[in-house]
Short mmCIF file of C-alpha atoms and ligand atoms in Angstrom, two decimals:
data_model
loop_
_atom_site.label_atom_id
_atom_site.label_comp_id
_atom_site.label_asym_id
_atom_site.label_seq_id
_atom_site.Cartn_x
_atom_site.Cartn_y
_atom_site.Cartn_z
CA MET R 1 -5.93 5.13 15.18
CA LEU R 2 -8.23 3.74 12.52
CA GLY R 3 -11.01 1.56 13.91
CA MET R 4 -11.72 -1.36 11.59
CA SER R 5 -14.51 -3.25 13.29
CA PRO R 6 -17.55 -1.19 14.08
CA ALA R 7 -20.39 -3.21 15.53
CA ALA R 8 -22.78 -4.49 12.89
CA GLY R 9 -25.01 -1.75 11.57
CA GLN R 10 -23.09 0.98 13.38
CA ASP R 11 -21.47 3.81 11.43
CA LYS R 12 -18.07 4.96 12.57
CA ILE R 13 -16.42 8.21 11.54
CA LEU R 14 -12.65 8.26 11.12
CA PRO R 15 -11.05 11.50 12.35
CA PRO R 16 -8.01 13.10 10.70
CA MET R 17 -4.81 11.28 11.70
CA SER R 18 -2.69 13.34 14.07
CA ASN R 19 0.49 11.43 13.21
CA ARG R 20 1.27 12.08 9.53
CA ARG R 21 4.60 10.22 9.54
CA ILE R 22 4.42 7.36 7.07
CA ALA R 23 6.57 4.32 6.36
CA VAL R 24 6.79 2.82 2.88
CA LEU R 25 7.54 -0.91 2.69
CA ILE R 26 9.06 -2.18 -0.55
CA SER R 27 10.69 -5.23 -2.08
CA GLY R 28 11.91 -3.91 -5.42
CA ARG R 29 11.76 -1.16 -8.00
CA GLY R 30 9.90 1.37 -5.87
CA SER R 31 8.07 3.38 -8.53
CA ASN R 32 5.08 3.81 -6.19
CA LEU R 33 7.48 4.90 -3.47
CA GLN R 34 8.78 7.49 -5.95
CA ALA R 35 5.23 8.67 -6.63
CA LEU R 36 4.76 9.20 -2.88
CA ILE R 37 8.11 10.99 -2.56
CA ASP R 38 7.20 13.26 -5.50
CA ALA R 39 3.74 13.98 -4.07
CA VAL R 40 5.25 15.02 -0.73
CA ALA R 41 7.83 17.21 -2.50
CA ALA R 42 5.10 18.84 -4.62
CA LYS R 43 2.96 19.38 -1.48
CA ARG R 44 0.15 17.30 -2.94
CA LEU R 45 0.62 15.00 0.06
CA ASP R 46 0.97 16.64 3.46
CA ALA R 47 3.02 13.94 5.16
CA THR R 48 6.55 12.97 6.10
CA ILE R 49 8.04 9.77 4.75
CA ALA R 50 9.82 8.80 7.95
CA VAL R 51 11.41 5.58 6.73
CA VAL R 52 11.56 3.20 3.78
CA ILE R 53 11.92 -0.46 4.73
CA SER R 54 12.88 -3.17 2.25
CA ASN R 55 12.88 -6.88 2.95
CA ILE R 56 15.20 -7.32 -0.04
CA THR R 57 18.85 -6.28 0.14
CA GLY R 58 19.78 -3.84 -2.64
CA ALA R 59 16.20 -3.13 -3.76
CA HIS R 60 16.19 -0.20 -6.20
CA GLY R 61 13.64 1.60 -4.04
CA LEU R 62 16.33 2.01 -1.36
CA ASP R 63 18.35 4.11 -3.84
CA ARG R 64 15.29 6.27 -4.41
CA ALA R 65 14.96 6.76 -0.64
CA ARG R 66 18.63 7.68 -0.33
CA GLN R 67 18.37 10.21 -3.14
CA ALA R 68 15.40 11.81 -1.38
CA GLY R 69 17.24 11.91 1.97
CA ILE R 70 14.86 9.43 3.57
CA PRO R 71 16.23 6.81 6.00
CA GLY R 72 16.31 3.42 4.30
CA VAL R 73 16.37 0.19 6.28
CA THR R 74 16.94 -3.34 5.00
CA LEU R 75 15.11 -5.88 7.11
CA SER R 76 15.52 -9.25 5.46
CA HIS R 77 13.04 -11.93 6.39
CA ARG R 78 15.89 -14.38 5.74
CA ASP R 79 17.74 -13.04 8.79
CA HIS R 80 14.88 -14.03 11.08
CA SER R 81 14.05 -17.50 12.29
CA SER R 82 10.28 -17.17 11.84
CA ARG R 83 7.57 -14.95 10.43
CA ASP R 84 6.85 -13.82 13.99
CA ALA R 85 10.45 -12.82 14.62
CA PHE R 86 10.55 -10.88 11.34
CA GLU R 87 7.30 -9.08 12.11
CA THR R 88 8.42 -8.27 15.67
CA ALA R 89 11.52 -6.61 14.23
CA LEU R 90 9.42 -4.79 11.63
CA VAL R 91 7.02 -3.43 14.25
CA ALA R 92 9.97 -2.29 16.40
CA GLU R 93 11.46 -0.43 13.42
CA LEU R 94 8.13 1.28 12.65
CA ARG R 95 7.77 2.32 16.31
CA ARG R 96 11.35 3.57 16.39
CA HIS R 97 10.44 5.92 13.54
CA ASP R 98 7.17 6.95 15.20
CA VAL R 99 5.08 5.98 12.19
CA GLY R 100 1.33 6.64 12.03
CA LEU R 101 0.52 5.05 8.66
CA VAL R 102 2.26 2.26 6.75
CA CYS R 103 2.09 2.07 2.93
CA LEU R 104 2.93 -1.23 1.29
CA ALA R 105 4.28 -0.53 -2.20
CA GLY R 106 5.32 -3.70 -3.94
CA PHE R 107 6.14 -5.35 -0.60
CA MET R 108 6.18 -9.06 -1.39
CA ARG R 109 5.63 -10.57 2.07
CA LEU R 110 2.36 -11.63 3.61
CA LEU R 111 1.85 -9.99 6.98
CA GLY R 112 0.48 -12.08 9.83
CA PRO R 113 -1.02 -11.59 13.29
CA THR R 114 2.09 -10.20 14.98
CA TYR R 115 2.27 -7.32 12.50
CA LEU R 116 -1.47 -6.88 12.09
CA GLY R 117 -2.01 -6.75 15.86
CA ALA R 118 0.27 -3.71 15.99
CA PHE R 119 -0.28 -1.86 12.69
CA GLY R 120 -3.10 -3.68 10.91
CA GLU R 121 -5.51 -0.81 11.29
CA GLN R 122 -2.99 1.66 9.91
CA THR R 123 -1.70 -0.13 6.83
CA LEU R 124 -2.56 0.44 3.16
CA ASN R 125 -1.58 -1.59 0.10
CA ILE R 126 -1.76 -0.94 -3.62
CA HIS R 127 -2.68 -3.81 -5.91
CA PRO R 128 -2.66 -3.79 -9.73
CA SER R 129 -6.21 -5.02 -10.34
CA LEU R 130 -9.77 -3.96 -9.69
CA LEU R 131 -10.25 -5.98 -6.52
CA PRO R 132 -11.88 -8.28 -5.62
CA ALA R 133 -10.88 -9.54 -9.09
CA PHE R 134 -7.43 -11.06 -9.43
CA PRO R 135 -5.82 -10.94 -5.97
CA GLY R 136 -2.31 -12.34 -5.48
CA VAL R 137 0.64 -12.39 -7.83
CA ASP R 138 0.58 -11.66 -11.58
CA ALA R 139 -2.71 -9.75 -11.38
CA GLN R 140 -2.24 -8.20 -14.83
CA ARG R 141 -1.63 -11.61 -16.43
CA GLN R 142 -4.65 -13.03 -14.59
CA ALA R 143 -6.76 -10.17 -15.98
CA LEU R 144 -5.57 -10.76 -19.55
CA GLU R 145 -6.10 -14.51 -19.32
CA HIS R 146 -9.63 -13.88 -18.05
CA GLY R 147 -10.32 -11.67 -21.05
CA VAL R 148 -11.47 -8.60 -19.13
CA LYS R 149 -11.97 -5.38 -21.10
CA VAL R 150 -11.30 -3.03 -18.17
CA ALA R 151 -8.47 -3.41 -15.62
CA GLY R 152 -7.03 -1.10 -12.99
CA ALA R 153 -5.58 -0.58 -9.55
CA THR R 154 -6.92 -0.65 -5.99
CA VAL R 155 -5.73 0.93 -2.75
CA HIS R 156 -7.06 -0.96 0.26
CA PHE R 157 -6.54 -1.44 3.97
CA VAL R 158 -4.53 -4.51 4.86
CA THR R 159 -6.17 -7.32 6.78
CA GLY R 160 -5.37 -11.00 7.15
CA ALA R 161 -7.19 -11.70 3.86
CA LEU R 162 -4.86 -11.60 0.83
CA ASP R 163 -5.62 -8.33 -1.03
CA GLY R 164 -9.02 -8.51 0.64
CA GLY R 165 -9.24 -5.52 3.00
CA PRO R 166 -11.64 -2.57 2.77
CA ILE R 167 -11.24 -0.56 -0.43
CA VAL R 168 -10.15 3.09 -0.26
CA ALA R 169 -9.80 3.98 -3.96
CA GLN R 170 -9.79 2.43 -7.41
CA GLY R 171 -8.79 3.57 -10.88
CA ALA R 172 -9.60 1.86 -14.18
CA VAL R 173 -7.86 1.52 -17.56
CA PRO R 174 -9.04 -0.05 -20.81
CA VAL R 175 -7.58 -3.37 -21.93
CA ASP R 176 -6.60 -3.59 -25.61
CA ASP R 177 -6.75 -6.83 -27.58
CA SER R 178 -3.06 -6.49 -28.39
CA ASP R 179 -1.94 -6.01 -24.76
CA THR R 180 0.77 -8.15 -23.25
CA ALA R 181 0.98 -8.39 -19.46
CA ASP R 182 3.89 -5.92 -19.52
CA VAL R 183 2.02 -3.36 -21.62
CA LEU R 184 -1.05 -3.62 -19.41
CA ALA R 185 1.11 -3.38 -16.27
CA GLU R 186 2.65 -0.12 -17.57
CA ARG R 187 -0.80 1.35 -18.25
CA ILE R 188 -2.02 0.37 -14.78
CA LEU R 189 1.15 1.73 -13.19
CA GLU R 190 0.36 5.23 -14.47
CA VAL R 191 -2.94 5.03 -12.59
CA GLU R 192 -1.20 3.64 -9.48
CA HIS R 193 1.18 6.59 -9.34
CA ARG R 194 -1.73 9.05 -9.29
CA LEU R 195 -4.03 6.96 -7.12
CA TYR R 196 -1.74 6.03 -4.22
CA PRO R 197 -0.72 9.54 -3.12
CA GLU R 198 -4.35 10.69 -3.40
CA ALA R 199 -5.57 7.75 -1.33
CA VAL R 200 -2.89 8.23 1.34
CA ALA R 201 -3.78 11.94 1.60
CA SER R 202 -7.43 11.06 1.86
CA VAL R 203 -6.89 8.53 4.67
CA LEU R 204 -4.63 10.94 6.59
CA ASP R 205 -7.22 13.69 6.26
CA GLY R 206 -9.94 11.46 7.73
CA GLY R 207 -13.62 12.13 7.30
CA TRP R 208 -14.51 8.57 6.34
CA VAL R 209 -17.60 6.75 7.42
CA ILE R 210 -17.13 3.04 7.89
CA GLN R 211 -19.81 0.43 7.89
CA GLY R 212 -18.62 -3.14 7.96
CA ARG R 213 -16.04 -3.42 5.21
CA THR R 214 -17.39 -0.41 3.32
CA TYR R 215 -15.48 2.85 3.56
CA ARG R 216 -17.04 6.00 2.15
CA LYS R 217 -15.67 9.51 2.16
CA LEU R 218 -18.02 11.98 3.81
CA PRO R 219 -19.16 14.64 1.32
C1 LIG T 301 2.90 -2.43 -8.33
O1 LIG T 301 2.27 -2.84 -9.51
C2 LIG T 301 1.98 -2.59 -7.15
O2 LIG T 301 0.63 -2.42 -7.47
C3 LIG T 301 2.21 -4.04 -6.78
O3 LIG T 301 3.59 -4.24 -6.98
C4 LIG T 301 4.06 -3.33 -7.97
C5 LIG T 301 5.17 -2.56 -7.32
O4 LIG T 301 5.82 -1.73 -8.23
N1 LIG T 301 1.78 -4.32 -5.43
P1 LIG T 301 6.84 -0.63 -7.71
O5 LIG T 301 7.89 -1.37 -6.89
O6 LIG T 301 6.08 0.36 -6.87
O7 LIG T 301 7.43 0.00 -8.94
#
């Protein structure tokens, strides 16, 4: 289990994770899910994708899971009376599949205390900006409107702060004057597809030293 709150000033070393079964949570297209599936198949990522969970019925990512022979589950937040009830069901599903690490990949729901109390220390997200710049939706458009010259992607641990958890890995791309949000998103996506499997492998392998919100890989 990943400890997230070492006492102030105290280093903490994360050991390798003994449970390498991961869940991927999606809401749509699932291209990052595909990158994880491909990395497992190519043995670049030593893990088992135990389940893919979508909160949206018919999400394309569920087809990708099916094609890869991975159990796909639709868990619609609309079928639950409250955020708590939805998260309780989500946690039960993750436990049923004996998951050690959860990867959010375009999962468009905020996760609250019920979920975070159970899996908050074992959940990663990928976001299409160089955090802490441009959290939230439409990160690529935010970046363009701000006039940045470099953009990118970030893999981070999930906490209660929107796109604000400790950073595991980042990758950068140049921004061209002629870019539209879609063109920039495509360029960032190429980085995401390389970055996410590498970051997941790195977290599973352990050997991180944590101080406060700073995570560094031991040499
Ligand atoms: C990606 O850009 C990811 O960074 C963001 O949502 C998008 C999901 O794309 N969180 P996909 O569903 O993985 O293709």
